[in-house]
Backbone as a ProteinNet text record, in pm:
[ID]
protein_1_A
[PRIMARY]
FVGGYISKERTYDMLAEQINTLQVPYGQRLKFTLPDGSSVQLNSGAKIEYPSVFKKNLRSVKLSGEALFDVRHDAECPFEVETFATKINVLGTKFNVIADETYDRFSAALLQGRIKVTNLLDPRRQEIVMKPDDIVNLSNGRLFVETIRDPEALCWTEGLVRISGLPFDELMAKFEQVFDVKIVIARNSIPDIGKISGKIRVNDGIENALHILQYAADFSFEKDEETNVVTIR
[TERTIARY]
19887.7	19896.5	20014.4	20028.1	20138.9	20272.3	20279.1	20401.9	20439	20339.4	20364.6	20412.2	20352.9	20391.8	20537.3	20572.6	20709.5	20809.3	20773.7	20861.7	20880.4	20772.6	20779.5	20869.2	20855.1	20935.7	21083.3	21112.2	21251.7	21311.6	21233.4	21281.5	21309.6	21219.4	21237	21364.6	21385.5	21504.4	21631.9	21627.6	21743.9	21776.6	21674.7	21695.8	21749	21703.6	21749.3	21896.4	21947.4	22087.8	22177.1	22117.4	22195.5	22236.5	22366	22415.9	22463.3	22410.3	22452.8	22554.9	22654.1	22756.1	22754.7	22745.6	22742.9	22850	22944.7	23051.4	23051.2	23055.2	23050	23190.8	23212.9	23345	23386.4	23515.8	23566.5	23516.9	23488.6	23442.8	23294	23220.2	23076.5	23000.4	22869.7	22778.4	22658.9	22589.8	22479.9	22367.4	22244.5	22126.7	22042.8	22003.6	21923	21830.4	21742.4	21641.5	21667.5	21664.7	21682.6	21554.1	21559.7	21441.4	21318.3	21337	21222.1	21166.5	21227.5	21181.6	21260.4	21355	21440.7	21535.7	21569.2	21655.2	21796.7	21897.1	22036.8	22108.6	22183.5	22268.6	22413.1	22493.5	22631.5	22728.2	22829.3	22932.3	23040.1	23132.5	23239	23315.2	23336.5	23414.8	23341.4	23217.9	23143.1	23099.4	23090.1	23045.9	22938.3	22832.7	22724.4	22695.1	22668.2	22629	22489	22399.4	22261	22201.7	22102.4	22043.6	21945.1	21915.4	21818.3	21680.2	21645	21526.1	21566.3	21505.4	21536.3	21462.7	21521.9	21454.2	21327.6	21235.4	21106.3	21113.7	21222.9	21233.2	21354.5	21429.4	21548.5	21589.4	21620.4	21674.9	21818.2	21915.3	22054.5	22139.2	22224.5	22318.4	22455.8	22559.6	22695.2	22745.5	22815.1	22860.4	23007.6	23076.4	23211.7	23212.8	23253.6	23249.8	23141.2	23091.1	22991.4	22859.5	22750.3	22617.2	22513.7	22409.5	22294.1	22176.5	22120	22008.8	21878.3	21772.8	21636.9	21553.9	21536	21484	21332	21268.9	21124	21088.2	20989.8	20952.9	20883.7	20927.9	20864.6	20900.9	20812	20840.1	20863.5	20805.2	20818.5	20942.3	21009.5	21129	21237.1	21315.2	21415.7	21519.3	21577.7	21680.2	21812.4	21919.9	22050.8	22158.2	22256.5	22371.7	22496	22573.1	22696.7	22816.2	22911.7	23035.6	23151.8	23274.4	23391	23396.8	23331.3	23344.5	23215.1	23101.6	22975.8	22863.2	22755.7	22628.9	22525	22449.4	22348.8	22211.2	22131.5	21995.9	21894.2	21803.6	21712.9	21569.8	21474	21333.2	21279.8	21300.4	21258.3	21316.6	21409.6	21484	21568.4	21634.8	21725.2	21856.7	21967.9	22096.3	22209.8	22324.1	22443.2	22550.9	22621	22725.2	22854.2	22966.4	23099.8	23172.1	23219.5	23291.2	23416	23529.5	23656.3	23754.9	23766.6	23852.7	23999.3	24038.4	24178.2	24229.3	24148.1	24187.8	24118.4	24057.5	23990.8	23891.1	23814	23721.8	23579	23498.9	23355.7	23279.1	23167.7	23075.5	22936.3	22837.2	22697.4	22624.5	22558.6	22483	22335.4	22254.4	22110.9	22031.8	21953	21871.8	21727.1	21674.4	21535.2	21527.1	21432.2	21404.7	21491.8	21531.9	21604.7	21686	21812.7	21896.6	21980	22023.8	22114	22242.5	22355.6	22486	22560.7	22601	22675.7	22820.1	22913.7	23056.3	23106.7	23136.3	23184.4	23331.2	23403.3	23545.2	23565.3	23460.1	23466.2	23409.3	23491.6	23442	23320.1	23305.8	23190.9	23068.3	23082.1	22970.3	22901.9	22980.6	22926	22812.2	22700.1	22583.4	22543.8	22505.3	22459.1	22328.1	22224.8	22096.5	22096	22077.2	22087.2	21950.2	21947.1	21826.7	21861.2	21760.8	21789	21887.8	21976.3	22083	22199.2	22202.3	22319.8	22416.4	22546.7	22647.7	22738.5	22767	22855.6	22984.9	23099.2	23229.7	23309.4	23395.5	23483.3	23620	23671.8	23804.4	23870.5	23987.6	24061.4	23976	23894.9	23814.2	23687.4	23660.4	23541.4	23450	23319.8	23221.1	23187.4	23179.8	23146.6	23034.8	22936.7	22821.2	22821.3	22782.9	22768.6	22663.5	22630.2	22532.1	22599.2	22529.2	22582.9	22607.5	22732.5	22767.5	22789.9	22813.7	22844.3	22725	22650.4	22533.2	22570.3	22700.6	22744	22790.5	22758.7	22805.3	22755.1	22642	22585.3	22601.4	22696.3	22712.5	22754.7	22809.2	22851.5	22735	22612.9	22496.1	22463.4	22521.4	22498.5	22618.9	22712.6	22828.4	22936.8	22942.5	23044.7	23130.1	23255	23343.2	23385.9	23366.9	23400.9	23547.8	23621.3	23764.3	23797.6	23695.6	23717.4	23747.3	23835	23850.9	23935.6	24005.4	24089.3	24233.3	24331.8	24471.4	24494.3	24605.7	24631.9	24628.8	24693.7	24700.9	24564	24479.9	24345	24260.1	24281.2	24206.9	24246	24375	24419	24354.8	24340.9	24272.9	24127.1	24065.8	23928.3	23921.3	24018	24022.5	24038.1	24116.8	24133.4	23998.6	23915.3	23783.9	23692.9	23688.7	23593.4	23627.6	23758.3	23799.2	23850.6	23854.1	23898.4	24037.9	24134.2	24273.9	24360.8	24487.4	24586.6	24674.5	24686.5	24766.4	24887	25005.4	25131.1	25192.9	25218.7	25283.8	25434.1	25506.2	25649.6	25732.6	25716.7	25792.8	25806.9	25906.3	25936.5	25833.9	25774.9	25679.7	25541	25438.8	25301.2	25264.4	25215	25175.8	25073.6	25090.8	24999.8	24897.2	24771.9	24668	24591.2	24637	24578.5	24429.9	24356.4	24212.9	24132.3	24179.2	24107.6	23966.7	23871.5	23733.2	23669.3	23555.3	23483.6	23449	23402.7	23364	23400.8	23423.7	23469.5	23375.3	23341.8	23255.6	23336.5	23289.1	23361.3	23377.8	23278.1	23284.5	23394.9	23448.2	23556.2	23690.6	23699.7	23819.6	23922.2	24014.9	24116.9	24215.2	24249.5	24347.1	24292.2	24166.6	24105.1	24106	24076.9	24075.6	24213.1	24317.6	24453.2	24499.3	24457.7	24490.8	24432.6	24311.7	24249.1	24329.3	24376.7	24456	24590.4	24641.4	24770.1	24763.8	24643.8	24630.7	24659.2	24648.6	24667.1	24799.1	24862.3	24985	25081.4	25210.6	25315.1	25348.4	25295.6	25327.4	25301.3	25356.5	25330.8	25279.6	25224.2	25173.5	25178.8	25177.8	25170.1	25086.9	25011.3	24925.5	24969.1	24986.5	25017.8	24885.2	24849	24720.4	24710.2	24823.5	24820.4	24796.6	24860.4	24847.8	24742	24693.6	24595.4	24651.3	24781.3	24849.7	24884.7	24850.1	24884.8	24998.2	25108.3	25222.7	25231.3	25233.3	25246.4	25392.8	25447	25589.2	25599.7
1891.6	2030.2	2101.6	2083.4	2146.9	2093.8	1960.8	1901.4	1953.5	1966.7	2020.1	2163.8	2243.1	2384.5	2396	2313.1	2316.4	2274.5	2170.4	2124.3	2232.7	2301.3	2408.8	2521.8	2557.3	2665	2627	2501.3	2457.3	2460.3	2417.1	2421.4	2564.8	2654.8	2796.4	2850.9	2819.3	2867.2	2811.9	2684.4	2624.9	2696.2	2726.9	2798	2938	3001.3	3136.1	3137.1	3020.2	3010.2	2967.9	2923.5	2883.8	3008.2	3031.5	3151.5	3118.4	3190.5	3178	3286.1	3251.9	3348.1	3356.8	3479.3	3502.4	3605.3	3567.6	3659.2	3671.4	3795.2	3821.7	3813.7	3734.7	3728.1	3864	3885.9	4008.7	4016.7	4136.5	4158.6	4138.2	4108	4085.4	4166.1	4177.9	4238.6	4144.8	4154	4061.1	4131	4108	4158.7	4039.6	4036.4	3924.4	3972.5	3882.6	3915.1	3838.8	3907.5	3845.8	3773	3689.2	3612.5	3696	3823.7	3908.6	3985.4	3968.6	4041.7	4167.2	4203.3	4319.5	4289.3	4393.3	4377	4426.3	4351.2	4389.2	4376	4479.5	4473.5	4483.3	4380.5	4371.7	4408.2	4488.8	4524.7	4416.4	4426.5	4327.6	4305.7	4179.8	4146.8	4157.6	4206.3	4223.2	4088	4081.7	3958.8	3992.4	3912.5	3932.2	3800.2	3809.2	3693.1	3719.4	3620.2	3637.1	3500.7	3495.1	3366.5	3314	3184.7	3124.8	3186.4	3216.1	3295.6	3394.1	3509.8	3608.8	3575.5	3618.2	3604	3689.7	3656.2	3723.6	3867.1	3901.6	4037.2	4113.4	4052.4	4120.1	4060.6	4149.5	4109.1	4161.6	4072.4	4114.9	4049.4	4131.9	4081.3	4143.5	4078.1	4131.6	4158.7	4271.5	4312	4347.6	4301.8	4346	4384.4	4507.5	4554.7	4657.9	4669.9	4773.5	4710	4767.3	4714.4	4825.3	4809.7	4898.5	4819.4	4868.4	4800.7	4874.1	4799.3	4851.8	4766.4	4816.4	4735.5	4744.3	4628.5	4623	4667.3	4754.4	4811.6	4708	4700.6	4617.7	4679.2	4762.8	4837.4	4746.5	4625.7	4536	4446.7	4449.5	4366.7	4450.1	4526.9	4616.8	4542.4	4614.3	4560.6	4625.1	4545.1	4601.8	4541.5	4626.1	4583.8	4606.2	4500.1	4512	4506.1	4599.6	4601.1	4595.7	4600.4	4595.4	4715.2	4825.5	4949.2	4997.9	4956.1	5015.5	4913.4	4956.8	4886.4	4986.9	4950	5038.2	4982.6	5061.8	5020.4	5085.3	5002.4	5044.7	5005.1	5086.7	5047.5	5014.2	5101.9	5077.4	5185.5	5152.6	5258	5205.8	5298.2	5265.1	5338	5261.6	5323.7	5241.3	5308.4	5245.3	5241.6	5127.1	5110.4	5065.3	5126.3	5080	5044.3	4920.9	4875.8	4800.7	4869.4	4811.7	4814.6	4702.1	4697.9	4710.6	4663.6	4670.3	4813.8	4905.4	5046.1	5131	5064.1	5134	5235.5	5191.6	5280.2	5239	5334.5	5310.5	5436.5	5416.5	5526.8	5470.2	5549.8	5512.4	5632.6	5613.8	5721.1	5685	5774	5746.9	5812.9	5731.6	5782.4	5803.5	5710.2	5720.3	5669	5724.9	5672.1	5732.2	5647	5693.3	5577.6	5602	5499.9	5561.7	5475.8	5517.6	5437.6	5508.4	5444.5	5452.2	5336	5329.1	5292.1	5368.5	5346.3	5238.1	5119.1	5009	5023.5	5115	5137.3	5238	5307.7	5410.8	5354.7	5345	5291.5	5366.2	5492.1	5571	5547.7	5458.9	5421.8	5544.4	5620.6	5736.6	5693.6	5765.3	5734.9	5856	5830.5	5937.1	5892.8	5974.3	5949.2	6026	5953.2	6014.3	6041.6	6145.2	6177.8	6167.3	6161.1	6145.6	6248.5	6203.8	6283.5	6310.4	6242.9	6247.3	6136.7	6163.5	6059.8	6064.7	5948.6	5937.8	5872	5930.8	5874.7	5851.8	5750.6	5719.7	5781	5856.3	5916.8	5916	5852.7	5843.5	5787.2	5687.8	5621.8	5694	5808.4	5886.6	5895.8	5911.3	5925.4	6072.6	6112.5	6250.6	6249.4	6334.8	6338.1	6467.8	6458.6	6575.7	6544.1	6643.9	6624.6	6561.7	6470.3	6406.9	6513.6	6524.7	6623.9	6560	6430.2	6360.8	6276.1	6320.3	6243.1	6111.5	6090.2	5969.1	5861.1	5876.8	5781.4	5640	5626.8	5494.3	5450.9	5510.7	5476.8	5331.7	5267.4	5127.5	5036.1	5074.3	4991.2	4992.2	5086.4	5097.4	5048.1	4977.9	4925.1	5028.5	5131.1	5235.1	5232.9	5276.2	5285.9	5431.6	5484.8	5624.3	5632.9	5727.1	5739	5858.9	5925.3	6044.6	6009.7	6088.9	6084.9	5973.8	5894.8	5787.1	5805	5776.6	5776.2	5660.6	5665.7	5570.2	5425.7	5394.8	5255.4	5199.7	5281.3	5235.6	5218.6	5306.9	5295.7	5168.3	5131.1	5007	4886	4890.8	4781.6	4771.5	4886.6	4888.9	4833.7	4870.4	4818.9	4666.4	4612.7	4467.4	4398.2	4453.8	4395.4	4410.7	4532.7	4564.8	4493.7	4490.9	4435.1	4291.4	4235.4	4097.9	4074.2	4156.7	4140.7	4152.8	4114.5	4136.6	4252.8	4355.4	4473.4	4480.5	4488.6	4499.1	4635.5	4711.6	4841.7	4820.3	4812.7	4781.2	4907.8	5000.3	5125.7	5174.9	5260.7	5306.3	5404	5483.7	5585.5	5557.2	5598.8	5582.5	5701	5677.3	5788.6	5879.9	6009.2	6108.2	6147.1	6106	6137.8	6264	6332.6	6461.1	6452.2	6550	6557.1	6513.9	6409.1	6358.6	6315.7	6337.2	6300.5	6242	6178.2	6120.6	5975.4	5910.1	5769.5	5698.9	5567.8	5486.8	5368.3	5335.1	5221.2	5092.5	5001.6	4877.5	4794.9	4791.7	4710.4	4753.2	4876	4923.1	4862.5	4798.3	4723.4	4800.2	4725	4781.1	4870.6	4832.5	4912	5051.1	5060.1	5190.8	5274	5211.6	5284	5340.2	5260.5	5307.1	5414.6	5403.3	5508.5	5643.1	5640.7	5764.7	5823.6	5738.1	5787.2	5843.9	5797	5847.3	5994.9	6047.8	6191.1	6272.2	6208.2	6280.1	6246.5	6136.3	6094.8	6029.9	6037.9	5983.9	5841.1	5743.9	5603.9	5524.5	5405.5	5315.2	5182.7	5100.9	4972.2	4871.1	4745.6	4637.1	4525.3	4456.7	4348.4	4216.9	4117.1	3982.4	3908.1	3880.4	3818.4	3676.1	3607.8	3470.4	3462.6	3551.9	3548.2	3645.2	3733.4	3836.2	3931.4	3960	4050.4	4180.3	4292.8	4424.2	4480.4	4520.8	4575.4	4725.5	4802.6	4947.4	4985.2	5063.5	5105.1	5255.9
6801.3	6754.7	6818.4	6952.6	7023.4	6973.3	6954	6904	6767	6680.7	6547.1	6551	6641.1	6654.5	6701.5	6803.6	6855.8	6748.5	6671.1	6563.8	6458.3	6426	6326.8	6375.7	6504.8	6561.5	6563.8	6596.8	6599.2	6460.2	6362	6223.6	6179.9	6218.4	6184.3	6247.8	6375.1	6446.1	6382.9	6339.4	6275	6144.3	6066.4	5940	5963.9	6073.1	6105.6	6146.7	6190.4	6229.8	6113.2	6003.5	5886.6	5807.1	5797.3	5730.9	5589.9	5493.5	5353.8	5321.5	5244.5	5201.3	5049.7	5000.7	4856.2	4821.8	4736.8	4695.1	4543.3	4495.9	4352.5	4293.9	4189	4125.5	4070.3	4064.9	4002.8	3857.8	3815.4	3678.9	3658.7	3767.4	3755.4	3859.9	3840.1	3937.1	3951.5	4065.2	4089.3	4165	4119.9	4189.4	4232.5	4360.4	4408.7	4519.5	4563.7	4663.8	4792.4	4905.3	5036.1	5078	5182.9	5223.9	5256.8	5295.2	5331.2	5212.2	5093.4	4975.8	4946.5	5034.7	5009.3	4893.7	4817.4	4700.9	4732	4684.5	4702.2	4569	4533.8	4414.9	4461.8	4431.4	4477.5	4365.7	4400.5	4304.3	4299.6	4205.5	4187.8	4318.2	4354.5	4472	4603.7	4604.4	4729.3	4785.1	4917.7	4984.9	5086.6	5088.7	5184.7	5255.2	5384.4	5464.6	5518.3	5502	5544.2	5579.8	5669	5708.5	5604.6	5613.1	5521.5	5541.2	5665.7	5697.8	5806.5	5805.4	5908	6037.6	6148.4	6277	6277.1	6367.1	6367.8	6416.6	6488	6541.4	6488.6	6393.9	6342.4	6208.2	6112.2	5983.5	5976.7	5983.3	5993.7	5885.2	5819.6	5719.3	5745.9	5694.4	5702.9	5561.1	5544.7	5411.6	5411.3	5306.5	5275.8	5128.7	5098.2	4960.5	4941.2	4818.8	4786.7	4746.7	4797.7	4765.8	4773.1	4693.1	4695.5	4752.6	4864.3	4930	4903.9	4876.2	4868.5	4964.6	5086.7	5196.9	5206.1	5217.4	5234.8	5375.8	5385.7	5514.9	5604	5729.7	5832	5966.7	6018.9	6141.2	6261	6259.1	6373.1	6364.1	6251.5	6234.2	6165	6242.6	6184.7	6101.4	6008.8	5919.2	5957.1	5963.6	5994.5	5904.8	5872.9	5793.2	5877.7	5897.4	5975.5	5881.8	5900.9	5825.2	5924	5871.8	5959.2	6053.7	6015.9	6092.5	6155	6102.3	6145.6	6151.2	6215.9	6208.8	6161.2	6057.7	5999.9	6033	6103.7	6140.8	6047.8	5994.2	5889.1	5923.6	5879.3	5887	5748.2	5653.2	5515.9	5428.5	5340.4	5274.2	5158.6	5088.7	4979.8	5003.9	5008.8	5040.2	4981	4961.6	4906.6	5014.2	5023.6	5124.5	5058.8	5101	5063.2	5192	5203.4	5322.7	5278.2	5277.1	5231.3	5347.1	5417.2	5536	5498.4	5380.4	5338.4	5338.1	5288.7	5282.1	5388.8	5488.1	5598.2	5544.3	5443	5374.2	5399.8	5448.8	5466.3	5428	5357.7	5331.6	5313.3	5348.4	5328.9	5272.8	5159.1	5094.4	5098.6	5156.4	5172.8	5060.9	4990.3	4879.8	4922.3	5000.6	5047.3	5190.2	5266.9	5400.1	5508.1	5602.8	5720.1	5776.4	5806.2	5867.2	5978.5	6070.5	6178.2	6164.3	6160.4	6145.2	6278	6329.3	6455	6426.1	6480.3	6458.6	6553.8	6502.3	6585	6622.2	6555.2	6584.9	6697.5	6735.3	6838.4	6968.5	7076.4	7203.9	7256.4	7216.7	7262.3	7174.7	7074.2	6987.6	6925.8	6849.7	6779.6	6688.2	6692.9	6611	6527.4	6402.9	6313.9	6250.6	6264.3	6199	6067.5	5956.9	5825	5765.4	5682.3	5606.4	5457.7	5370	5226.7	5174.6	5085.2	5023.2	5117.7	5233.8	5321.5	5280.6	5302.8	5287.1	5408.3	5465.4	5580.8	5535.4	5574.1	5541	5668.5	5664.8	5777.1	5751.3	5849.7	5838.4	5975.4	5983.3	6109.6	6222.8	6188.7	6289.3	6328.5	6266.9	6300	6178.4	6203.3	6097.2	6075.9	5951	5916.2	5812.9	5832.1	5743.6	5663.1	5537.4	5450.8	5345.7	5265	5158.8	5037.4	4972.4	4851.5	4745.6	4702.4	4600.1	4464.1	4463.9	4339.1	4296.2	4196.3	4151.6	4084.4	4059.8	3991.3	4088.7	4217.1	4317.5	4291.4	4224.1	4199.3	4053.9	3982	3840.4	3821.5	3926.8	3913.6	3880.3	3921.4	3891.7	3743	3668.6	3524.7	3444.1	3510.5	3440	3417.6	3503.3	3493.4	3619.6	3608.3	3723.7	3739.7	3859.6	3888.1	3928.3	3869.7	3896.3	3983.4	4036.8	4116.9	4262.6	4324.9	4469.7	4526.8	4443.5	4494.6	4448.6	4534.9	4489.8	4393.4	4322	4214.5	4262.4	4376.8	4420.9	4458.8	4523.7	4557.4	4432.1	4334.3	4209.4	4135.3	4142.1	4078.6	4145.5	4278.4	4349.1	4304.5	4281.4	4232.7	4090.4	4006.7	3869.9	3868.4	3963.5	3969.6	3987.5	4073.9	4097.9	3976.9	3925.1	3819.3	3688.1	3653.5	3524.2	3534.7	3656.1	3679.2	3621.3	3664.2	3624.4	3749.7	3737.1	3841.3	3798.6	3884.5	3850.9	3943.8	3884.8	3960.1	3932.3	4039	4024.1	4041.7	3930.2	3930.5	3913.4	4004.8	4002.3	4145.1	4167.3	4303	4357.6	4270.3	4315.4	4258.5	4333.2	4287.9	4198.9	4078.5	3991	4059	4037.8	4095.1	3989.1	4010	3912.1	3950.4	4055.3	4092.3	4122.4	4073.8	4099.9	3978	3911.8	3795.3	3835.8	3748.5	3777.5	3652.9	3672.8	3559.8	3583.9	3479.4	3489.2	3359.8	3370.2	3259	3243.3	3119	3095.4	3108.6	3192.6	3219.8	3093.4	3007.8	2886.3	2790.9	2808.7	2721.3	2758.7	2876.4	2912	2993.1	3053.7	3141.5	3065.9	2942.2	2867.6	2836.1	2800.3	2776	2904.3	3018.8	3145.8	3178.7	3157.3	3187.3	3089.1	2963.3	2866.1	2910.2	2965.4	3013.4	3128.7	3220.7	3334	3288.5	3176.1	3126.9	3088.2	3066	3040.2	3166.2	3283.3	3409.3	3478	3442.3	3510.4	3412.1	3445.4	3358.6	3402.4	3331.1	3356.8	3229.4	3223.4	3111.6	3167.4	3081.8	3125.7	3013.2	3051.3	2953.5	3013.5	2929.8	2975.6	2914.7	3000.2	2955.8	2938.5	2815.7	2786.8	2841.6	2851.9	2900.4	3050.7	3125.5	3271.9	3323.5	3236.6	3275.4	3380.2	3369.8	3462.8	3389.3	3451.2	3398.9	3484.5	3421.1	3493.6	3467.7	3576	3568.3	3588.7	3495.6	3504.9	3498.9
[MASK]
+++++++++++++++++++++++++++++++++++++++++++++++++++++++++++++++++++++++++++++++++++++++++++++++++++++++++++++++++++++++++++++++++++++++++++++++++++++++++++++++++++++++++++++++++++++++++++++++++++++++++++++++++++++++++++++++++++++++++

């Protein structure tokens, strides 16, 4: 009996050390269930790392990109999400995370429950405890919390892409992920799209999205169907 118990524990520990990596291809979204029953919906290009089984006292995952978490409550086994900039500690809740190290962009929007966000970029380990309808953003290495003002922050889960609040070059990087194309900006200056706002249906395609942006900025584009490259001029 003792031998069987020890063997079982060793097997469990081995599985807890086995890390799975799941990355969503550009142009797609994926919803799946973690080993504890928690639900995760990943946006285009997002990557998550998680063990085959969670440890008995901690459920930990690593995220790059955007994801919506719906975490199963377990007070004795906390849930945490680690990104390039932060660690998010969870008990049982629903929240959206954006972690884009390329553009030094991080935000966490809390829909239900309670989470604590720790700034890993700050030597003083700045911590913010969030309540529902709070959103935390990273700016100049610091975390700032405010009330969610944009009800369309989660429109990506419905196959829509939000065009508000991003400069043109960052929006093009987002379009590359969402529409699964390569975008080359072949001009000396970056088009200024000002304070354009709204959302675009992904199924309508990259050309429709760029036509909409042309109402706000002066630029032209062409798409090579063979190479799947869009050139901005």
